[in-house]
Tab-separated table of C-alpha atoms in Angstrom:
chain	number	residue	atom	x	y	z
A	26	UNK	CA	71.571	155.571	121.048
A	27	UNK	CA	73.873	157.302	118.596
A	28	UNK	CA	75.199	155.029	115.862
A	29	UNK	CA	77.706	155.526	113.099
A	30	UNK	CA	76.587	155.098	109.468
A	31	UNK	CA	78.559	151.830	109.419
A	32	UNK	CA	76.380	150.322	112.141
A	33	UNK	CA	73.203	151.614	110.490
A	34	UNK	CA	74.139	150.036	107.160
A	35	UNK	CA	75.081	146.781	108.898
A	36	UNK	CA	71.812	146.568	110.814
A	37	UNK	CA	69.805	147.284	107.646
A	38	UNK	CA	71.657	144.607	105.678
A	39	UNK	CA	71.266	141.987	108.400
A	40	UNK	CA	67.573	142.745	108.911
A	41	UNK	CA	66.984	142.259	105.196
A	42	UNK	CA	68.908	138.989	105.321
A	43	UNK	CA	66.876	137.788	108.304
A	44	UNK	CA	63.596	138.587	106.586
A	45	UNK	CA	64.791	136.832	103.455
A	46	UNK	CA	65.802	133.770	105.457
A	47	UNK	CA	62.374	133.633	107.045
A	48	UNK	CA	60.644	134.071	103.721
A	49	UNK	CA	62.563	131.694	101.472
A	50	UNK	CA	64.866	129.606	103.589
A	51	UNK	CA	68.307	131.051	102.958
A	52	UNK	CA	70.495	134.003	102.078
A	53	UNK	CA	70.163	133.523	98.331
A	54	UNK	CA	67.279	133.713	95.869
A	55	UNK	CA	66.640	129.972	95.858
A	56	UNK	CA	67.374	129.295	99.542
A	57	UNK	CA	70.447	127.221	98.641
A	58	UNK	CA	74.194	127.790	98.845
A	59	UNK	CA	76.753	128.084	96.061
A	60	UNK	CA	78.653	124.875	95.417
A	61	UNK	CA	80.121	123.367	98.550
A	62	UNK	CA	79.781	126.452	100.753
A	63	UNK	CA	78.439	125.362	104.153
A	64	UNK	CA	75.236	127.097	105.209
A	65	UNK	CA	75.515	128.542	108.693
A	66	UNK	CA	72.812	130.425	110.611
A	67	UNK	CA	73.502	132.936	113.377
A	68	UNK	CA	70.454	133.292	115.639
A	69	UNK	CA	70.936	136.712	117.199
A	70	UNK	CA	69.242	138.486	120.130
A	71	UNK	CA	68.621	141.910	118.605
A	72	UNK	CA	70.024	144.499	116.227
A	73	UNK	CA	69.761	147.477	118.587
A	74	UNK	CA	72.846	146.997	120.762
A	75	UNK	CA	76.238	147.921	119.339
A	76	UNK	CA	77.525	144.733	120.992
A	77	UNK	CA	75.436	142.497	118.725
A	78	UNK	CA	76.150	144.547	115.609
A	79	UNK	CA	79.867	144.153	116.274
A	80	UNK	CA	79.384	140.411	116.718
A	81	UNK	CA	77.544	140.272	113.412
A	82	UNK	CA	80.340	142.188	111.710
A	83	UNK	CA	82.904	139.671	112.963
A	84	UNK	CA	80.709	136.794	111.815
A	85	UNK	CA	80.353	138.314	108.352
A	86	UNK	CA	84.087	138.864	108.099
A	87	UNK	CA	84.774	135.223	108.937
A	88	UNK	CA	82.079	134.081	106.500
A	89	UNK	CA	83.769	135.987	103.693
A	90	UNK	CA	87.213	134.645	104.583
A	91	UNK	CA	86.032	131.055	105.097
A	92	UNK	CA	83.649	130.916	102.113
A	93	UNK	CA	80.609	130.347	104.316
A	94	UNK	CA	77.021	131.114	103.319
A	95	UNK	CA	75.926	133.000	106.459
A	96	UNK	CA	72.367	133.934	107.378
A	97	UNK	CA	71.734	136.144	110.427
A	98	UNK	CA	68.342	136.022	112.113
A	99	UNK	CA	67.162	138.846	114.379
A	100	UNK	CA	64.937	137.589	117.220
A	101	UNK	CA	64.130	141.091	118.494
A	102	UNK	CA	64.587	139.997	122.131
A	103	UNK	CA	61.967	137.241	121.802
A	104	UNK	CA	63.193	133.793	122.956
A	105	UNK	CA	60.268	132.072	121.235
A	106	UNK	CA	61.396	133.508	117.905
A	107	UNK	CA	64.869	132.074	118.501
A	108	UNK	CA	63.399	128.602	118.943
A	109	UNK	CA	61.246	129.004	115.840
A	110	UNK	CA	64.235	130.204	113.829
A	111	UNK	CA	66.330	127.183	114.804
A	112	UNK	CA	63.470	124.890	113.789
A	113	UNK	CA	63.238	126.692	110.437
A	114	UNK	CA	66.961	126.321	109.811
A	115	UNK	CA	66.686	122.604	110.590
A	116	UNK	CA	63.835	122.284	108.073
A	117	UNK	CA	65.914	124.210	105.528
A	118	UNK	CA	68.744	121.712	106.059
A	119	UNK	CA	71.397	124.167	107.159
A	120	UNK	CA	74.777	122.716	108.120
A	121	UNK	CA	75.298	124.592	111.396
A	122	UNK	CA	73.564	126.993	113.740
A	123	UNK	CA	75.199	129.582	115.996
A	124	UNK	CA	73.026	130.702	118.901
A	125	UNK	CA	73.264	133.823	121.072
A	126	UNK	CA	70.639	132.619	123.525
A	127	UNK	CA	68.156	134.840	125.314
A	128	UNK	CA	66.828	131.986	127.461
A	129	UNK	CA	69.617	129.475	128.077
A	130	UNK	CA	67.206	126.875	129.428
A	131	UNK	CA	64.379	127.452	126.982
A	132	UNK	CA	66.699	127.134	123.980
A	133	UNK	CA	67.833	123.616	124.894
A	134	UNK	CA	65.038	121.637	123.184
A	135	UNK	CA	65.626	123.553	119.945
A	136	UNK	CA	69.386	123.004	119.922
A	137	UNK	CA	68.847	119.304	120.671
A	138	UNK	CA	66.553	119.041	117.664
A	139	UNK	CA	69.217	120.771	115.569
A	140	UNK	CA	71.918	118.423	116.822
A	141	UNK	CA	69.774	115.332	116.288
A	142	UNK	CA	69.121	116.518	112.725
A	143	UNK	CA	72.846	116.617	112.057
A	144	UNK	CA	73.537	120.339	112.412
A	145	UNK	CA	76.643	121.517	114.225
A	146	UNK	CA	75.782	123.783	117.151
A	147	UNK	CA	77.873	126.661	118.475
A	148	UNK	CA	76.749	128.842	121.398
A	149	UNK	CA	78.084	132.382	121.727
A	150	UNK	CA	78.168	134.646	124.790
A	151	UNK	CA	75.328	133.057	126.809
A	152	UNK	CA	76.381	129.642	128.122
A	153	UNK	CA	74.025	126.892	126.978
A	154	UNK	CA	74.877	123.925	129.176
A	155	UNK	CA	73.746	121.131	126.884
A	156	UNK	CA	75.442	118.114	125.281
A	157	UNK	CA	73.894	119.304	122.015
A	158	UNK	CA	76.300	122.275	121.965
A	159	UNK	CA	79.559	121.402	120.234
A	160	UNK	CA	81.508	124.523	121.208
A	161	UNK	CA	80.921	127.516	123.484
A	162	UNK	CA	82.459	130.824	122.376
A	163	UNK	CA	82.711	133.887	124.583
A	164	UNK	CA	83.705	135.523	127.795
A	165	UNK	CA	83.982	133.755	131.126
A	166	UNK	CA	81.431	136.105	132.692
A	167	UNK	CA	82.049	134.926	136.241
A	168	UNK	CA	85.784	135.509	135.962
A	169	UNK	CA	85.317	138.868	134.239
A	170	UNK	CA	82.846	139.998	136.922
A	171	UNK	CA	85.394	138.984	139.538
A	172	UNK	CA	87.992	141.097	137.707
A	173	UNK	CA	85.542	144.014	137.746
A	174	UNK	CA	85.011	143.572	141.485
A	175	UNK	CA	88.743	143.452	142.143
A	176	UNK	CA	89.167	146.606	140.068
A	177	UNK	CA	86.506	148.369	142.167
A	178	UNK	CA	88.175	147.167	145.359
A	179	UNK	CA	91.528	148.570	144.248
A	180	UNK	CA	89.924	151.851	143.194
A	181	UNK	CA	88.076	152.181	146.506
A	182	UNK	CA	91.311	151.566	148.397
A	183	UNK	CA	93.062	154.254	146.341
A	184	UNK	CA	90.253	156.659	147.328
A	185	UNK	CA	90.454	155.671	151.013
A	186	UNK	CA	86.916	154.246	150.922
A	187	UNK	CA	87.097	151.532	153.555
A	188	UNK	CA	83.439	150.450	153.349
A	189	UNK	CA	81.926	151.761	150.107
A	190	UNK	CA	78.201	151.507	149.516
A	191	UNK	CA	77.228	150.186	146.109
A	192	UNK	CA	74.074	150.094	144.042
A	193	UNK	CA	73.578	147.690	141.155
A	194	UNK	CA	71.605	148.299	137.965
A	195	UNK	CA	71.022	144.804	136.634
A	196	UNK	CA	68.880	142.875	134.179
A	197	UNK	CA	67.248	140.210	136.277
A	198	UNK	CA	65.791	138.511	133.202
A	199	UNK	CA	69.299	137.870	131.840
A	200	UNK	CA	71.143	134.712	132.873
A	201	UNK	CA	74.511	136.226	131.926
A	202	UNK	CA	73.934	139.525	133.689
A	203	UNK	CA	72.859	137.741	136.851
A	204	UNK	CA	76.212	135.939	136.809
A	205	UNK	CA	77.936	139.303	136.436
A	206	UNK	CA	75.879	140.699	139.311
A	207	UNK	CA	76.424	137.818	141.707
A	208	UNK	CA	80.154	137.276	141.169
A	209	UNK	CA	80.810	141.014	141.381
A	210	UNK	CA	78.807	141.287	144.601
A	211	UNK	CA	80.683	138.388	146.165
A	212	UNK	CA	84.025	139.967	145.273
A	213	UNK	CA	83.317	143.458	146.589
A	214	UNK	CA	81.472	142.299	149.681
A	215	UNK	CA	84.440	140.093	150.507
A	216	UNK	CA	86.560	143.247	150.667
A	217	UNK	CA	84.169	145.096	152.993
A	218	UNK	CA	81.820	146.849	150.580
A	219	UNK	CA	78.040	146.824	150.995
A	220	UNK	CA	75.510	146.309	148.200
A	221	UNK	CA	72.778	148.620	149.423
A	222	UNK	CA	70.245	148.041	146.628
A	223	UNK	CA	69.808	146.251	143.306
A	224	UNK	CA	67.348	147.538	140.704
A	225	UNK	CA	66.116	145.834	137.547
A	226	UNK	CA	66.692	147.570	134.212
A	227	UNK	CA	65.230	144.574	132.325
A	228	UNK	CA	67.941	144.904	129.649
A	229	UNK	CA	66.215	147.995	128.228
A	230	UNK	CA	67.867	151.409	128.214
A	231	UNK	CA	64.766	153.435	129.126
A	232	UNK	CA	63.786	151.049	131.924
A	233	UNK	CA	67.356	151.011	133.219
A	234	UNK	CA	67.471	154.810	133.250
A	235	UNK	CA	64.261	155.023	135.297
A	236	UNK	CA	65.528	152.344	137.683
A	237	UNK	CA	68.880	154.085	138.062
A	238	UNK	CA	67.196	157.424	138.716
A	239	UNK	CA	65.131	155.824	141.483
A	240	UNK	CA	68.279	154.269	142.900
A	241	UNK	CA	70.131	157.576	142.931
A	242	UNK	CA	67.159	159.332	144.519
A	243	UNK	CA	66.564	156.762	147.241
A	244	UNK	CA	70.208	156.105	148.199
A	245	UNK	CA	71.973	159.372	148.816
A	246	UNK	CA	74.585	157.451	150.847
A	247	UNK	CA	75.750	155.479	147.811
A	248	UNK	CA	79.324	155.898	146.492
A	249	UNK	CA	79.337	153.544	143.495
A	250	UNK	CA	76.926	152.205	140.885
A	251	UNK	CA	77.672	148.997	138.965
A	252	UNK	CA	75.806	148.293	135.713
A	253	UNK	CA	75.757	144.740	134.379
A	254	UNK	CA	75.311	145.325	130.625
A	255	UNK	CA	75.087	147.850	127.808
A	256	UNK	CA	71.465	148.983	128.351
A	257	UNK	CA	72.054	149.158	132.121
A	258	UNK	CA	75.194	151.249	131.687
A	259	UNK	CA	73.568	153.546	129.134
A	260	UNK	CA	70.635	154.077	131.482
A	261	UNK	CA	72.911	154.648	134.470
A	262	UNK	CA	75.045	157.215	132.648
A	263	UNK	CA	71.900	159.077	131.567
A	264	UNK	CA	70.491	158.926	135.106
A	265	UNK	CA	73.665	160.290	136.686
A	266	UNK	CA	73.486	163.233	134.297
A	267	UNK	CA	69.773	163.858	134.810
A	268	UNK	CA	70.139	163.690	138.597
A	269	UNK	CA	73.317	165.809	138.638
A	270	UNK	CA	74.942	163.010	140.635
A	271	UNK	CA	78.362	162.942	138.978
A	272	UNK	CA	80.046	164.498	142.006
A	273	UNK	CA	78.741	161.950	144.524
A	274	UNK	CA	78.811	158.589	142.701
A	275	UNK	CA	81.222	156.821	140.393
A	276	UNK	CA	80.063	154.339	137.779
A	277	UNK	CA	81.485	150.968	136.762
A	278	UNK	CA	79.883	148.653	134.255
A	279	UNK	CA	79.922	146.574	131.108
A	280	UNK	CA	80.142	147.396	127.383
A	281	UNK	CA	81.389	150.643	125.935
A	282	UNK	CA	79.203	153.076	124.033
A	283	UNK	CA	79.676	156.663	122.931
A	284	UNK	CA	77.825	157.726	126.084
A	285	UNK	CA	80.027	155.597	128.351
A	286	UNK	CA	83.142	157.110	126.807
A	287	UNK	CA	81.657	160.560	127.411
A	288	UNK	CA	81.218	159.547	131.058
A	289	UNK	CA	84.846	158.435	131.227
A	290	UNK	CA	85.923	161.802	129.826
A	291	UNK	CA	83.709	163.586	132.359
A	292	UNK	CA	85.295	161.573	135.178
A	293	UNK	CA	82.270	159.862	136.707
A	294	UNK	CA	82.609	156.599	134.764
A	295	UNK	CA	85.750	154.970	136.157
A	296	UNK	CA	85.949	151.565	134.486
A	297	UNK	CA	84.039	149.594	131.852
A	298	UNK	CA	84.437	145.886	131.195
A	299	UNK	CA	84.829	145.718	127.432
A	300	UNK	CA	84.203	142.456	125.679
A	301	UNK	CA	85.304	141.685	122.135
A	302	UNK	CA	82.055	140.751	120.377
A	303	UNK	CA	83.596	141.060	116.927
A	304	UNK	CA	86.098	138.330	117.802
A	305	UNK	CA	83.296	136.237	119.320
A	306	UNK	CA	81.333	136.349	116.057
A	307	UNK	CA	84.455	135.728	114.013
A	308	UNK	CA	85.542	132.708	116.048
A	309	UNK	CA	82.023	131.262	116.097
A	310	UNK	CA	81.769	131.189	112.306
A	311	UNK	CA	85.281	129.791	111.945
A	312	UNK	CA	84.454	127.034	114.423
A	313	UNK	CA	81.153	126.258	112.691
A	314	UNK	CA	82.969	125.923	109.353
A	315	UNK	CA	85.588	123.644	110.918
A	316	UNK	CA	82.944	121.454	112.563
A	317	UNK	CA	81.030	121.055	109.314
A	318	UNK	CA	84.315	120.010	107.718
A	319	UNK	CA	84.754	117.233	110.269
A	320	UNK	CA	87.061	118.877	112.815
A	321	UNK	CA	86.921	117.892	116.478
A	322	UNK	CA	85.013	120.472	118.556
A	323	UNK	CA	87.189	122.868	120.546
A	324	UNK	CA	84.473	122.702	123.246
A	325	UNK	CA	85.333	126.182	124.553
A	326	UNK	CA	86.866	129.251	122.935
A	327	UNK	CA	87.552	131.954	125.508
A	328	UNK	CA	87.633	135.598	124.433
A	329	UNK	CA	89.296	137.842	127.058
A	330	UNK	CA	87.983	141.183	128.324
A	331	UNK	CA	89.652	144.543	128.929
A	332	UNK	CA	88.745	147.023	131.659
A	333	UNK	CA	88.643	150.381	129.905
A	334	UNK	CA	89.556	153.497	131.874
A	335	UNK	CA	90.666	157.033	131.088
A	336	UNK	CA	94.170	155.650	130.593
A	337	UNK	CA	93.356	153.233	127.749
A	338	UNK	CA	90.094	154.497	126.217
A	339	UNK	CA	91.569	156.275	123.192
A	340	UNK	CA	91.871	153.244	120.876
A	341	UNK	CA	88.142	152.579	121.297
A	342	UNK	CA	86.892	156.037	120.351
A	343	UNK	CA	86.687	155.515	116.586
A	344	UNK	CA	84.398	152.490	116.986
A	345	UNK	CA	81.802	154.506	118.897
A	346	UNK	CA	81.890	157.855	117.105
């Protein structure tokens, strides 16, 4: 995946911070914070996706503005490492932990331990349905997937497609992406579309590309492909190009990248649900700081989405150059 120097520098800085946190218990030489600065940990999924790097950037911005000592831990897509990291931050007596959960069920014992130890707990993006979570920050994925389905329905009607056939490139190991898959399917099927096949990209670009290529090869009757996340969309865009399928299928999906914007310019990517991960990270750190200071939890902070098309893509180009 092409990345700008800004993202490369950010990922390098955060990786160093994560290693330091693991080694000595904090983001400073002694593992402690300066003065009364609250210590907040962000337990992240990975540092590969632009989505998570943007979230980290928003979190760092808020930490600077709010005088928060922020440590970001990279779990490298391993849910067990997320649990271990939370336990470490409890032992290091952090004030709050922000979790971008890989496994929303498996993370619950760890966040309960954190809560019982007196840490404030904020969940971002993935919904962790637990009384131990003070505030949930992120997109209403079910509602956004419904919006995506309605957008596809309107597009199909404008193209005089009365019963379009759709394929889905999902990530069946992702709780969030399964919500996006199911709510989207319900919305388009309710308008007369048919989901002809769903393939599993496993939230990995290379796997998603292979799955999308198989989908395109096996379903020549398909009009539309819907991708449920950044790796799935990246893989689908690459597959459409490799299979020379741009003239017979149109692509809809989640999370912009340079490649997705190229697909929009080429005309075969019609609409992309764009979240605002930078705002998610920003709001999560602000909420963690407020909670540590004694504020009442907001319980839920919703961050809206935008469906990006050829008509409104220009403002996003600089981010993904």
